[in-house]
CSV table of C-alpha atoms in Angstrom, one decimal:
chain,number,residue,atom,x,y,z
A,22,MET,CA,-17.1,1.0,-5.6
A,23,SER,CA,-18.6,1.6,-9.3
A,24,THR,CA,-19.0,-1.5,-11.0
A,25,GLU,CA,-19.1,0.3,-14.1
A,26,ALA,CA,-15.3,2.2,-14.0
A,27,LEU,CA,-14.2,-1.4,-12.8
A,28,ALA,CA,-15.5,-2.7,-15.6
A,29,GLY,CA,-14.1,-0.1,-17.9
A,30,LEU,CA,-10.8,-1.3,-17.0
A,31,ALA,CA,-11.4,-4.8,-18.9
A,32,GLU,CA,-12.2,-2.8,-21.9
A,33,GLU,CA,-8.5,-1.1,-22.2
A,34,ARG,CA,-6.9,-2.4,-25.3
A,35,VAL,CA,-3.5,-4.1,-24.9
A,36,ASP,CA,-0.4,-2.3,-26.5
A,37,HIS,CA,2.9,-1.1,-26.4
A,38,ARG,CA,2.2,0.7,-23.0
A,39,PHE,CA,2.1,-2.3,-21.0
A,40,LYS,CA,5.7,-4.3,-20.5
A,41,GLY,CA,5.9,-7.5,-20.2
A,42,LEU,CA,2.9,-8.3,-21.8
A,43,PRO,CA,2.7,-11.1,-25.3
A,44,PRO,CA,3.3,-9.0,-28.3
A,45,ASP,CA,0.8,-11.3,-30.2
A,46,ALA,CA,-1.6,-9.7,-27.7
A,47,ASP,CA,-1.7,-6.0,-29.2
A,48,GLY,CA,-5.4,-5.1,-29.8
A,49,LEU,CA,-7.1,-7.5,-27.5
A,50,THR,CA,-9.0,-6.0,-24.3
A,51,VAL,CA,-7.7,-6.7,-21.4
A,52,GLY,CA,-10.7,-8.7,-20.8
A,53,GLU,CA,-10.5,-10.5,-23.9
A,54,LEU,CA,-6.9,-11.3,-23.0
A,55,ALA,CA,-7.8,-12.6,-19.3
A,56,ALA,CA,-10.2,-15.0,-20.9
A,57,GLN,CA,-7.3,-16.6,-22.9
A,58,ARG,CA,-5.9,-18.1,-19.7
A,59,ARG,CA,-2.3,-18.2,-21.0
A,60,ASN,CA,0.1,-19.5,-19.3
A,61,LEU,CA,2.9,-16.9,-17.7
A,62,PHE,CA,5.8,-19.0,-19.2
A,63,THR,CA,4.7,-20.7,-22.3
A,64,GLY,CA,1.9,-18.0,-23.7
A,65,GLY,CA,4.1,-15.1,-25.4
A,66,PHE,CA,4.7,-13.3,-22.1
A,67,ALA,CA,8.3,-10.9,-22.4
A,68,THR,CA,10.8,-11.0,-19.7
A,69,PRO,CA,10.9,-8.8,-17.4
A,70,VAL,CA,7.5,-9.4,-16.4
A,71,LEU,CA,6.0,-9.0,-12.9
A,72,ALA,CA,3.3,-11.4,-11.6
A,73,LEU,CA,1.2,-11.6,-8.7
A,74,SER,CA,0.4,-14.8,-7.0
A,75,ALA,CA,-3.3,-15.5,-7.4
A,76,GLU,CA,-3.3,-17.7,-4.1
A,77,ARG,CA,-1.2,-15.4,-2.1
A,78,LEU,CA,-3.3,-12.7,-2.5
A,79,GLU,CA,-6.7,-14.1,-1.6
A,80,HIS,CA,-4.8,-15.4,1.6
A,81,ASN,CA,-3.5,-11.9,2.5
A,82,LEU,CA,-6.6,-10.4,1.9
A,83,GLN,CA,-8.5,-13.1,4.1
A,84,LEU,CA,-5.7,-13.0,7.0
A,85,MET,CA,-6.1,-9.2,7.7
A,86,GLU,CA,-10.0,-9.1,7.3
A,87,THR,CA,-9.8,-11.8,9.8
A,88,TYR,CA,-7.1,-9.8,12.1
A,89,ALA,CA,-9.0,-6.7,12.0
A,90,ALA,CA,-12.0,-8.3,12.9
A,91,ARG,CA,-11.0,-10.5,15.2
A,92,HIS,CA,-9.0,-6.9,17.5
A,93,GLY,CA,-11.9,-4.7,17.0
A,94,LEU,CA,-10.6,-2.6,14.6
A,95,ALA,CA,-11.8,-0.7,11.3
A,96,PHE,CA,-9.3,-1.0,8.3
A,97,ALA,CA,-8.6,1.5,6.0
A,98,PRO,CA,-5.5,-0.2,4.0
A,99,HIS,CA,-3.1,2.4,2.3
A,100,GLY,CA,-4.1,2.7,-1.0
A,101,LYS,CA,-0.6,4.1,-2.0
A,102,THR,CA,0.8,0.9,-1.7
A,103,SER,CA,-0.9,-0.6,-5.0
A,104,MET,CA,-2.8,2.5,-6.2
A,105,ALA,CA,-4.7,-0.4,-8.0
A,106,PRO,CA,-8.6,-0.1,-7.9
A,107,GLN,CA,-9.2,-3.5,-8.5
A,108,LEU,CA,-7.6,-4.3,-5.5
A,109,PHE,CA,-9.2,-1.6,-3.6
A,110,ARG,CA,-12.6,-3.3,-4.4
A,111,ARG,CA,-11.1,-6.8,-3.2
A,112,GLN,CA,-10.1,-5.1,0.3
A,113,ILE,CA,-13.4,-3.4,0.6
A,114,GLU,CA,-15.1,-6.9,0.0
A,115,HIS,CA,-12.8,-8.6,2.5
A,116,GLY,CA,-14.4,-5.5,5.1
A,117,ALA,CA,-11.6,-2.6,4.9
A,118,TRP,CA,-13.6,0.9,6.1
A,119,GLY,CA,-12.3,2.3,3.3
A,120,ILE,CA,-9.3,3.4,1.6
A,121,THR,CA,-6.1,5.4,3.2
A,122,LEU,CA,-4.4,7.8,0.6
A,123,ALA,CA,-1.6,10.4,0.6
A,124,VAL,CA,-2.1,12.9,-2.3
A,125,PRO,CA,-4.7,14.1,-3.8
A,126,HIS,CA,-4.3,13.0,-7.3
A,127,GLN,CA,-5.0,9.4,-5.7
A,128,VAL,CA,-8.0,10.7,-4.3
A,129,ARG,CA,-9.3,11.4,-7.7
A,130,VAL,CA,-8.2,7.9,-8.7
A,131,ALA,CA,-9.9,6.4,-6.1
A,132,ARG,CA,-13.2,8.6,-6.2
A,133,ALA,CA,-13.2,7.9,-10.0
A,134,PHE,CA,-13.9,3.8,-9.5
A,135,GLY,CA,-16.2,4.9,-6.5
A,136,VAL,CA,-14.2,4.6,-3.3
A,137,GLN,CA,-16.5,6.5,-0.6
A,138,ARG,CA,-14.2,6.6,2.4
A,139,VAL,CA,-11.2,8.2,2.2
A,140,PHE,CA,-8.6,8.9,4.7
A,141,LEU,CA,-6.1,11.2,3.5
A,142,ALA,CA,-2.6,10.5,5.9
A,143,ASN,CA,-1.6,13.8,5.1
A,144,GLU,CA,-2.4,17.7,6.1
A,145,LEU,CA,-3.4,18.9,2.6
A,146,VAL,CA,-3.0,22.7,1.6
A,147,ASP,CA,-3.7,22.9,-1.8
A,148,PRO,CA,-6.9,25.5,-2.6
A,149,SER,CA,-7.8,23.5,-5.8
A,150,ALA,CA,-7.7,19.9,-4.7
A,151,LEU,CA,-9.5,21.2,-1.1
A,152,ARG,CA,-12.3,23.0,-3.5
A,153,TRP,CA,-12.4,19.7,-5.8
A,154,ILE,CA,-13.0,17.5,-2.5
A,155,SER,CA,-15.2,19.9,-0.9
A,156,ALA,CA,-17.8,20.1,-4.2
A,157,GLY,CA,-17.5,16.2,-4.2
A,158,LEU,CA,-18.5,16.0,-0.3
A,159,ASP,CA,-21.4,18.6,-1.3
A,160,ALA,CA,-22.7,16.5,-4.6
A,161,ASP,CA,-22.4,13.3,-2.6
A,162,PRO,CA,-23.6,12.8,1.1
A,163,GLY,CA,-22.2,9.1,1.0
A,164,PHE,CA,-18.8,10.2,0.6
A,165,ARG,CA,-16.7,10.6,3.6
A,166,PHE,CA,-13.4,12.3,3.9
A,167,ILE,CA,-10.9,12.9,6.5
A,168,CYS,CA,-7.2,14.1,6.6
A,169,TYR,CA,-4.8,15.4,8.9
A,170,ALA,CA,-3.7,18.8,10.3
A,171,ASP,CA,-0.7,19.2,11.5
A,172,SER,CA,-0.2,23.3,12.2
A,173,ALA,CA,-2.4,26.6,12.5
A,174,ARG,CA,-0.9,27.7,9.5
A,175,GLY,CA,-2.4,24.6,7.7
A,176,VAL,CA,-5.8,24.8,9.4
A,177,GLU,CA,-5.8,28.8,8.3
A,178,LEU,CA,-4.5,27.6,4.6
A,179,MET,CA,-7.3,25.4,4.2
A,180,ALA,CA,-9.9,27.7,5.8
A,181,GLU,CA,-9.0,30.2,2.9
A,182,ALA,CA,-9.6,27.4,0.2
A,183,LEU,CA,-12.9,26.5,1.6
A,184,ARG,CA,-14.7,29.8,2.7
A,185,GLY,CA,-18.0,29.5,2.1
A,186,ALA,CA,-18.2,25.5,1.6
A,187,ALA,CA,-21.6,24.2,2.6
A,188,ARG,CA,-20.3,20.9,4.2
A,189,PRO,CA,-16.8,21.1,6.6
A,190,ILE,CA,-14.1,19.0,6.0
A,191,ASP,CA,-13.3,16.3,8.7
A,192,VAL,CA,-9.9,16.6,10.0
A,193,VAL,CA,-7.9,14.3,12.8
A,194,VAL,CA,-4.8,16.3,14.7
A,195,GLU,CA,-1.8,14.1,13.8
A,196,LEU,CA,0.9,13.4,16.5
A,197,ALA,CA,4.3,13.3,15.1
A,198,GLY,CA,6.4,10.2,16.1
A,199,GLY,CA,8.6,12.0,18.1
A,200,GLU,CA,10.9,14.6,17.9
A,201,GLY,CA,13.1,14.3,14.1
A,202,ALA,CA,10.6,12.4,12.6
A,203,ARG,CA,8.3,12.9,9.6
A,204,THR,CA,5.2,15.2,9.6
A,205,GLY,CA,3.0,16.1,12.9
A,206,VAL,CA,2.9,18.3,15.8
A,207,ARG,CA,5.6,17.4,18.2
A,208,THR,CA,3.5,18.0,21.5
A,209,GLU,CA,0.4,18.1,23.1
A,210,ALA,CA,0.4,21.6,24.1
A,211,GLU,CA,0.3,22.6,19.8
A,212,CYS,CA,-2.1,19.7,19.4
A,213,ALA,CA,-4.4,21.7,21.5
A,214,ALA,CA,-3.4,24.8,19.7
A,215,VAL,CA,-3.9,22.8,16.2
A,216,ALA,CA,-7.5,21.8,17.5
A,217,ASP,CA,-8.5,25.4,19.1
A,218,ALA,CA,-7.6,26.5,15.3
A,219,VAL,CA,-9.7,24.2,13.6
A,220,ALA,CA,-12.5,24.7,16.4
A,221,ALA,CA,-12.4,28.6,14.8
A,222,THR,CA,-13.1,27.3,11.3
A,223,PRO,CA,-16.9,26.6,10.1
A,224,ALA,CA,-14.9,24.8,7.0
A,225,LEU,CA,-13.5,21.9,8.9
A,226,ARG,CA,-14.6,19.7,12.0
A,227,LEU,CA,-12.1,17.6,14.3
A,228,VAL,CA,-13.2,14.3,14.7
A,229,GLY,CA,-10.1,12.7,16.1
A,230,VAL,CA,-6.3,12.3,16.4
A,231,ALA,CA,-3.8,10.4,14.5
A,232,GLY,CA,-0.3,9.3,13.6
A,233,TYR,CA,1.9,6.8,12.4
A,234,GLU,CA,4.3,4.7,14.9
A,235,GLY,CA,6.9,3.4,11.8
A,236,GLU,CA,8.3,7.0,12.5
A,237,VAL,CA,9.0,6.7,16.3
A,238,PRO,CA,12.9,7.2,16.5
A,239,ARG,CA,14.5,4.1,17.3
A,240,ALA,CA,11.3,2.0,16.9
A,241,ASP,CA,11.0,-1.2,19.3
A,242,PRO,CA,8.2,-2.6,20.9
A,243,GLU,CA,8.5,-0.2,24.2
A,244,ARG,CA,8.9,3.0,22.6
A,245,VAL,CA,5.9,2.1,19.8
A,246,HIS,CA,3.6,1.1,22.6
A,247,ALA,CA,4.6,4.1,24.6
A,248,TRP,CA,3.8,6.8,21.5
A,249,LEU,CA,0.7,4.7,20.9
A,250,ARG,CA,-0.8,5.6,24.7
A,251,ARG,CA,0.2,9.4,24.0
A,252,LEU,CA,-1.8,8.8,21.1
A,253,VAL,CA,-4.8,7.3,23.1
A,254,ALA,CA,-4.5,9.7,26.1
A,255,LEU,CA,-4.5,12.7,23.2
A,256,ALA,CA,-8.0,11.7,22.2
A,257,VAL,CA,-9.2,11.0,25.7
A,258,GLY,CA,-7.9,14.5,26.9
A,259,PHE,CA,-9.4,16.2,23.8
A,260,ASP,CA,-13.0,14.4,24.5
A,261,LYS,CA,-12.9,15.7,28.1
A,262,ALA,CA,-12.3,19.0,26.8
A,263,GLY,CA,-15.1,18.7,24.7
A,264,ARG,CA,-13.6,19.1,21.7
A,265,PHE,CA,-15.6,16.6,19.5
A,266,PRO,CA,-19.4,18.0,20.3
A,267,GLY,CA,-21.9,16.5,17.8
A,268,VAL,CA,-19.3,14.0,16.2
A,269,GLU,CA,-21.0,10.8,15.5
A,270,GLU,CA,-17.8,8.8,15.9
A,271,ILE,CA,-14.5,9.7,17.5
A,272,VAL,CA,-11.2,8.6,15.0
A,273,VAL,CA,-8.4,7.0,16.3
A,274,SER,CA,-5.9,6.1,13.8
A,275,ALA,CA,-2.6,4.4,13.5
A,276,GLY,CA,-1.0,1.8,11.7
A,277,GLY,CA,1.7,1.3,9.1
A,278,SER,CA,2.9,-3.0,8.4
A,279,ALA,CA,5.4,-3.2,10.8
A,280,TRP,CA,3.8,-2.3,14.2
A,281,PHE,CA,0.1,-3.7,13.5
A,282,ASP,CA,0.3,-5.9,16.8
A,283,ALA,CA,1.0,-2.8,18.7
A,284,VAL,CA,-1.9,-0.9,17.8
A,285,ALA,CA,-4.4,-3.8,18.1
A,286,ASP,CA,-2.6,-4.3,21.8
A,287,VAL,CA,-3.3,-0.2,22.5
A,288,PHE,CA,-6.5,0.3,20.8
A,289,ALA,CA,-8.0,-2.6,23.1
A,290,GLU,CA,-7.4,-0.1,25.8
A,291,ILE,CA,-9.1,2.8,24.7
A,292,PRO,CA,-11.9,3.8,27.0
A,293,GLU,CA,-15.3,4.6,26.6
A,294,LEU,CA,-15.6,8.2,25.1
A,295,SER,CA,-18.7,10.4,24.4
A,296,SER,CA,-19.1,9.2,21.1
A,297,PRO,CA,-18.2,5.5,20.0
A,298,VAL,CA,-14.4,5.4,18.8
A,299,LEU,CA,-13.3,4.3,15.2
A,300,LYS,CA,-10.3,2.3,15.8
A,301,LEU,CA,-8.5,2.7,12.7
A,302,LEU,CA,-5.8,0.6,11.4
A,303,ARG,CA,-4.0,2.0,8.2
A,304,SER,CA,-1.8,-1.1,7.1
A,305,GLY,CA,-1.6,-1.4,3.6
A,306,ALA,CA,1.7,-3.5,2.1
A,307,TYR,CA,0.1,-6.4,3.5
A,308,VAL,CA,-1.9,-6.8,0.2
A,309,SER,CA,1.4,-8.2,-1.5
A,310,HIS,CA,3.5,-8.6,1.2
A,311,ASP,CA,7.6,-8.9,0.3
A,312,ASP,CA,10.5,-10.7,0.3
A,313,GLY,CA,12.4,-8.3,2.2
A,314,HIS,CA,11.8,-5.6,4.3
A,315,TYR,CA,8.3,-6.4,5.9
A,316,ARG,CA,9.1,-9.9,5.6
A,317,LYS,CA,11.3,-9.2,8.3
A,318,LEU,CA,9.4,-6.7,10.4
A,319,THR,CA,5.8,-8.1,10.0
A,320,PRO,CA,4.3,-8.6,13.7
A,321,PHE,CA,3.2,-11.9,12.5
A,322,ASN,CA,6.7,-12.8,13.5
A,323,ARG,CA,6.2,-11.5,17.0
A,324,VAL,CA,3.1,-13.3,17.2
A,325,PRO,CA,3.0,-16.4,15.2
A,326,GLU,CA,-0.4,-17.6,16.4
A,327,GLU,CA,-1.8,-14.8,14.3
A,328,GLY,CA,-1.1,-16.3,11.2
A,329,ALA,CA,1.4,-15.4,8.0
A,330,LEU,CA,1.2,-13.5,5.0
A,331,GLU,CA,3.0,-14.4,2.1
A,332,PRO,CA,4.7,-12.4,-0.6
A,333,ALA,CA,3.1,-12.4,-3.7
A,334,PHE,CA,5.1,-10.7,-6.1
A,335,ARG,CA,7.3,-12.4,-8.2
A,336,LEU,CA,9.7,-11.0,-10.9
A,337,TRP,CA,10.6,-13.1,-13.7
A,338,THR,CA,13.7,-12.1,-15.4
A,339,GLN,CA,15.6,-13.8,-18.1
A,340,VAL,CA,19.8,-14.6,-18.0
A,341,VAL,CA,21.3,-12.4,-21.1
A,342,SER,CA,24.8,-12.3,-20.3
A,343,ARG,CA,27.3,-15.1,-18.5
A,344,PRO,CA,30.4,-13.2,-18.8
A,345,SER,CA,32.4,-15.4,-16.7
A,346,PRO,CA,32.0,-18.4,-13.8
A,347,ASP,CA,30.9,-16.1,-11.1
A,348,GLN,CA,29.0,-13.5,-12.8
A,349,ALA,CA,25.8,-13.7,-14.4
A,350,PHE,CA,23.2,-10.7,-16.1
A,351,VAL,CA,19.5,-11.1,-16.2
A,352,ASN,CA,17.2,-8.3,-18.2
A,353,ALA,CA,15.9,-6.4,-15.0
A,354,GLY,CA,17.3,-3.3,-13.5
A,355,LYS,CA,15.7,-0.1,-12.0
A,356,ARG,CA,13.2,0.6,-13.8
A,357,ASP,CA,11.7,-3.3,-12.9
A,358,ALA,CA,12.8,-3.6,-9.4
A,359,ALA,CA,11.9,-2.4,-6.2
A,360,TYR,CA,15.5,-1.7,-4.9
A,361,ASP,CA,14.8,1.5,-1.9
A,362,LEU,CA,15.0,-1.0,0.8
A,363,GLY,CA,16.7,-3.9,-0.2
A,364,LEU,CA,18.2,-5.7,-3.2
A,365,PRO,CA,16.0,-8.3,-5.0
A,366,PHE,CA,16.6,-12.3,-4.2
A,367,ALA,CA,17.2,-14.7,-6.6
A,368,GLN,CA,14.6,-17.1,-5.7
A,369,VAL,CA,14.4,-19.9,-8.4
A,370,VAL,CA,15.7,-20.7,-12.0
A,371,ARG,CA,13.4,-22.1,-14.7
A,372,ARG,CA,14.5,-23.9,-17.6
A,373,ASP,CA,12.6,-26.5,-20.0
A,374,GLY,CA,9.6,-26.0,-17.8
A,375,THR,CA,11.6,-27.2,-14.7
A,376,GLU,CA,12.2,-24.9,-11.7
A,377,ARG,CA,14.8,-25.5,-9.0
A,378,PRO,CA,15.9,-23.3,-6.2
A,379,ALA,CA,18.6,-20.6,-7.1
A,380,ALA,CA,21.1,-22.0,-5.2
A,381,GLY,CA,24.6,-20.4,-5.2
A,382,ILE,CA,22.9,-17.0,-7.2
A,383,GLU,CA,23.0,-13.4,-5.5
A,384,VAL,CA,21.8,-10.2,-6.6
A,385,THR,CA,24.5,-7.7,-5.9
A,386,ALA,CA,23.8,-4.3,-7.9
A,387,LEU,CA,21.2,-3.0,-10.1
A,388,SER,CA,21.8,-0.9,-13.1
A,389,ASP,CA,18.8,0.5,-15.1
A,390,GLN,CA,17.9,-2.7,-16.8
A,391,HIS,CA,20.3,-5.3,-15.8
A,392,ALA,CA,20.6,-7.0,-12.3
A,393,TRP,CA,24.3,-8.1,-11.6
A,394,LEU,CA,24.4,-11.8,-10.1
A,395,ARG,CA,27.1,-13.4,-8.5
A,396,THR,CA,27.2,-17.1,-8.9
A,397,ALA,CA,29.6,-19.6,-6.6
A,398,PRO,CA,31.0,-22.6,-8.0
A,399,GLY,CA,29.0,-25.0,-9.5
A,400,ALA,CA,25.7,-22.5,-9.4
A,401,ASP,CA,23.6,-23.7,-12.8
A,402,ILE,CA,22.6,-21.0,-14.6
A,403,GLU,CA,22.9,-20.2,-18.4
A,404,ILE,CA,21.9,-17.9,-21.1
A,405,GLY,CA,18.4,-17.9,-21.9
A,406,ASP,CA,17.4,-19.5,-18.5
A,407,TRP,CA,14.4,-17.5,-16.1
A,408,LEU,CA,15.1,-16.5,-13.0
A,409,GLY,CA,12.5,-15.5,-10.5
A,410,LEU,CA,13.4,-12.6,-7.9
A,411,GLY,CA,11.5,-11.9,-4.7
A,412,LEU,CA,11.1,-8.3,-4.5
A,413,SER,CA,11.4,-6.2,-1.0
A,414,HIS,CA,8.9,-3.1,-0.3
A,415,PRO,CA,6.0,-3.5,-2.6
A,416,CYS,CA,5.2,0.3,-2.7
A,417,THR,CA,7.7,0.6,-5.5
A,418,SER,CA,7.1,-2.6,-7.1
A,419,PHE,CA,3.3,-1.6,-8.0
A,420,ASP,CA,4.3,1.8,-9.3
A,421,LYS,CA,6.9,0.2,-11.9
A,422,TRP,CA,4.0,-2.0,-13.7
A,423,PRO,CA,1.0,-0.3,-14.7
A,424,LEU,CA,-0.8,-3.8,-15.9
A,425,ILE,CA,0.3,-6.6,-13.6
A,426,PRO,CA,-0.8,-10.4,-14.7
A,427,VAL,CA,-2.0,-12.1,-11.5
A,428,ALA,CA,-1.1,-15.4,-12.0
A,429,GLU,CA,-2.1,-19.4,-10.4
A,430,ALA,CA,0.4,-21.5,-9.1
A,431,ASP,CA,1.2,-23.5,-12.7
A,432,GLY,CA,1.4,-20.1,-14.2
A,433,THR,CA,-2.3,-19.9,-15.3
A,434,VAL,CA,-3.2,-16.1,-15.8
A,435,VAL,CA,-6.3,-15.3,-14.7
A,436,ASP,CA,-6.3,-11.5,-14.3
A,437,TYR,CA,-4.5,-8.3,-15.0
A,438,ILE,CA,-4.4,-5.4,-12.3
A,439,ARG,CA,-4.3,-2.0,-13.6
A,440,THR,CA,-2.1,0.8,-11.5
A,441,PHE,CA,-2.4,4.3,-11.2
A,442,PHE,CA,0.7,6.1,-10.3
């Protein structure tokens, strides 16, 4: 990645654009503020403020690096979870093959910071984006780009936009999770038709197959394993039919954050093919994990001997109203907290420098700028207290905070993560 571009993030000035940061830091560069090592609780930060745990972040990075290596998997974590180039760099430093993205804007961000391998988990038919990517491939021999193809019509549109391209774009045929799933080709016969369309297009090169097992209807271990074996069989059948001529490696890719244990199981069964196989896992939510959706679904719950991810986000809010003994309100709502896959979780109350469990306190609803709390008899919470909330679904946490403090366990802020959504 580009050291110069990443260093430039530290030169950005702190101001009103970045919520939660100390008002008296306005005018400092991000690097200057980080060097002050302010304390999250006593250094002038304003609530609400989202913080990322330095220790838990590093733990999660190390755990997934070890997991992928243990199972012989290449790893392209889904960067749309964070859209944070600093985290892209750390993921690559921890062994990631590249970064998975979803839309052209995200590719532009990754390329601006020097990411050399991009897997676009989507079919790309926008002509301006295709031409921009094609120009990037022509200009940089080290740039590797792979995207989905899931229809003959999509292939036709790609071919029109790329007419005359010097270097073909690599594509993988996307196998749908099943009927009623999201994107992807529904049947093996249709997959073959898409592969034929790619073969007839000089501007494209078929390099493998891919999909997302999280879209398998009524997903359970049996159904997910069965779908992954369909995906592998598709790759084997394509190879036997000679559909990968001259390919340096055959890509077989899957993997969200809920079923990567099944991906590891089935990808271990891939037989020897005519070229080496790149077994590419794409799980992304692991980097911060969460306290809700993924904490319940993580494969490490099913295979505990592999380790355990740790929730790394905490949203700090402040009690601003206590209108009745069974009700309170804090100053963070939908603008601040992920809520698409579950409400936040009241975890700790902080008062006068002391933290204690948020016993008898439950988040029951979110307004735009308030969280509604139900308080049980005896719940000890007062106006002015800080309340630490755990969050569900990291993918919609990062996008609400353009500059996120990274804090050590004692509250010392050691870095700031810049996001680009």
